[in-house]
Coordinates of C-alpha atoms in Angstrom, one line a residue:
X1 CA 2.9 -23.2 -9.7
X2 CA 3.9 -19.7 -10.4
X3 CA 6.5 -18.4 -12.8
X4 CA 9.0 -15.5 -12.1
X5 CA 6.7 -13.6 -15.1
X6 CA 3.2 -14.2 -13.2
X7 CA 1.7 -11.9 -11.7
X8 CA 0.2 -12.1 -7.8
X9 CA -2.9 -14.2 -9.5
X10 CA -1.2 -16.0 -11.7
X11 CA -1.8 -14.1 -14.7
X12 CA 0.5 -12.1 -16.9
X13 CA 0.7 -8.4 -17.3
X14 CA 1.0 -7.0 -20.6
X15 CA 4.6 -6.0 -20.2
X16 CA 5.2 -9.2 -18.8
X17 CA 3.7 -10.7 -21.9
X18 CA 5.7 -8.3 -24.4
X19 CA 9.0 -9.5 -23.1
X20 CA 8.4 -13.2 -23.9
X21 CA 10.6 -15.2 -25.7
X22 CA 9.1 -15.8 -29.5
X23 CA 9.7 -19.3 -29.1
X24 CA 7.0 -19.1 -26.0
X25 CA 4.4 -18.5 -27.8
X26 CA 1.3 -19.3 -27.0
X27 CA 2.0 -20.8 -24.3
X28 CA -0.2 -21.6 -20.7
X29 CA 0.5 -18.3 -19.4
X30 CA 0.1 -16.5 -22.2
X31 CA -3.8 -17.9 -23.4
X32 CA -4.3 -17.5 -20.1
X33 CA -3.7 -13.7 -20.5
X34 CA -5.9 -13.7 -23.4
X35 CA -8.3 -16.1 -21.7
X36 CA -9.0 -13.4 -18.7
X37 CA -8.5 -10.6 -21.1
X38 CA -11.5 -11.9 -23.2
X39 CA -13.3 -12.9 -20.6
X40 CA -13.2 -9.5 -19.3
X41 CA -14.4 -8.1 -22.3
X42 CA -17.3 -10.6 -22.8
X43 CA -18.3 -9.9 -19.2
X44 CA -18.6 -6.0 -20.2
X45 CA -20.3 -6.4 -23.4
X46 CA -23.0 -8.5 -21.8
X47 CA -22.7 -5.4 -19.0
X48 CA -23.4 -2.8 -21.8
X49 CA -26.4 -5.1 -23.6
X50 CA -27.9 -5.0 -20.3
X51 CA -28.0 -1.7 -19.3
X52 CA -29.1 -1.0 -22.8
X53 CA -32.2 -3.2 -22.7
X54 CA -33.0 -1.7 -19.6
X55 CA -32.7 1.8 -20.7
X56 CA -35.1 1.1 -23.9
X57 CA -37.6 -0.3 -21.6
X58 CA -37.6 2.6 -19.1
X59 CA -38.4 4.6 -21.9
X60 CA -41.8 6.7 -21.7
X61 CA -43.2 8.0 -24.4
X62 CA -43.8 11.8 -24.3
X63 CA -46.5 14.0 -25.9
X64 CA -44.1 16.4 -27.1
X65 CA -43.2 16.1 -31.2
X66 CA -39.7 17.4 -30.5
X67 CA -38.9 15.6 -27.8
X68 CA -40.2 12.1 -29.1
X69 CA -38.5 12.6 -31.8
X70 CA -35.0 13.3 -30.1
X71 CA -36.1 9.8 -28.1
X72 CA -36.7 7.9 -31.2
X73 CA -33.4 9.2 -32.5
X74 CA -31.4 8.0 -28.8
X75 CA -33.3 4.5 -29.2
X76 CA -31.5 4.2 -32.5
X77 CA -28.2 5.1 -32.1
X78 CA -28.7 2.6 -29.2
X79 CA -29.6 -0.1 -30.8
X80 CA -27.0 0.5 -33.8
X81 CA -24.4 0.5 -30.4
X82 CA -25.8 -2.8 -29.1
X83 CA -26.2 -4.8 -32.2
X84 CA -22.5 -3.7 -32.8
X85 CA -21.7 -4.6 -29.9
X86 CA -23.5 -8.2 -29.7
X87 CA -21.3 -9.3 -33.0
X88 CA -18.3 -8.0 -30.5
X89 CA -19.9 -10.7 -28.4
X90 CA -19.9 -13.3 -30.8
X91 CA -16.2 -12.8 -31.9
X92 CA -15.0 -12.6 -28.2
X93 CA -16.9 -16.0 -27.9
X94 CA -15.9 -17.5 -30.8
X95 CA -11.9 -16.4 -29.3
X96 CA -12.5 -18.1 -26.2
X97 CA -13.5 -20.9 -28.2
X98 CA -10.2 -21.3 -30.4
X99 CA -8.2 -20.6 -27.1
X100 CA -10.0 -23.8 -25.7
X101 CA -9.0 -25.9 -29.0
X102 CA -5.5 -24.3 -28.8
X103 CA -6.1 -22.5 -32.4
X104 CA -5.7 -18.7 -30.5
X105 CA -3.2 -16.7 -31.8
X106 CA -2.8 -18.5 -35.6
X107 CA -3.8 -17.0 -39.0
X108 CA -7.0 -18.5 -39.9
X109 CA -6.0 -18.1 -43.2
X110 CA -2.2 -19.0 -43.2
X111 CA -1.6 -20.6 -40.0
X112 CA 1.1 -17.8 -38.8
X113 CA 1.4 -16.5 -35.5
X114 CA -0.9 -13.5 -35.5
X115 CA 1.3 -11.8 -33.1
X116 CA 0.7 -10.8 -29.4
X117 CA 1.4 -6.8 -30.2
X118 CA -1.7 -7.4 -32.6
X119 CA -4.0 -9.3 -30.1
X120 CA -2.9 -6.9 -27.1
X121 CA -4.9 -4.3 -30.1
X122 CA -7.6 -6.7 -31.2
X123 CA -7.7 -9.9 -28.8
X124 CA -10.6 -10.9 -31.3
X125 CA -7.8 -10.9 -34.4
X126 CA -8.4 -14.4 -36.9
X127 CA -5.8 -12.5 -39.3
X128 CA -2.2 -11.9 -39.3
X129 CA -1.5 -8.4 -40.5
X130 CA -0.1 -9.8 -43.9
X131 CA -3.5 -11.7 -44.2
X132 CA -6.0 -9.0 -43.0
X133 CA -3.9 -6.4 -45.8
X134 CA -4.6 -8.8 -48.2
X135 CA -8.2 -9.6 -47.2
X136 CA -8.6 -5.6 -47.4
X137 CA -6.9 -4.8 -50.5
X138 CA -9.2 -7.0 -52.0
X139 CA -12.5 -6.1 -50.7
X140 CA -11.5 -2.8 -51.9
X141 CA -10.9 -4.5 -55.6
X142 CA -14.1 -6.2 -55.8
X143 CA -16.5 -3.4 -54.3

């Protein structure tokens, strides 16, 4: 059953989603948004780790100093993109997890809505902004 705020596929669009009541939520429609919107991203990540692999294996090895050493130098900012990208991964999964358990969307920390202007910015958000501040402020203290 579709709502009047579903889209053609049954899935919310962002402005749809901003205009929600904040008594809804968290509701069906709305981890469904997040569902498909992390899905999405999980699908590109793994995409990306791909394409990445494949380009370090196509790699040939060249007699030229210069050149080998501009390679060398590719292969590592390559790498430092995919390993940031597979703990990406691991947050997206670990998000779809707490949308399955119906814990998407909560403060990990205070048990607050984390808010759906925050997880439109960062669907992977565990923090409310009041939280995260506070976690921040005191990794800055104890550094």
């Amino acid at each position: 059953m579709m709502t009047a705020t579903a889209t053609r596929n049954g899935t919310l669009s962002e402005a749809e989603l901003l205009a929600m009541p904040a008594d809804d939520y968290m509701n069906a429609a709305q981890l469904e948004f997040f569902r498909q919107r992390l899905l999405h991203l999980q699908a590109e990540l793994r995409e990306n780790s791909e394409e990445t692999r494949s380009h370090l294996r196509e790699t040939v090895a060249t007699p030229d100093e210069a050149d080998r050493a501009t390679q060398e130098e590719e292969q590592v900012l390559e790498q430092r993109i995919r390993d940031r990208e597979l703990k990406l991964l691991h947050k997206v999964e670990a998000a779809l997890r707490r949308v399955e358990d119906g814990s998407y969307g909560y403060c990990e920390v205070s048990g607050e809505p984390i808010g759906v202007g925050r997880l439109l910015a960062r669907p992977t958000a565990t923090l409310s902004i009041e939280e995260q501040e506070r976690h921040e402020r005191e990794e800055r203290l104890f550094r």
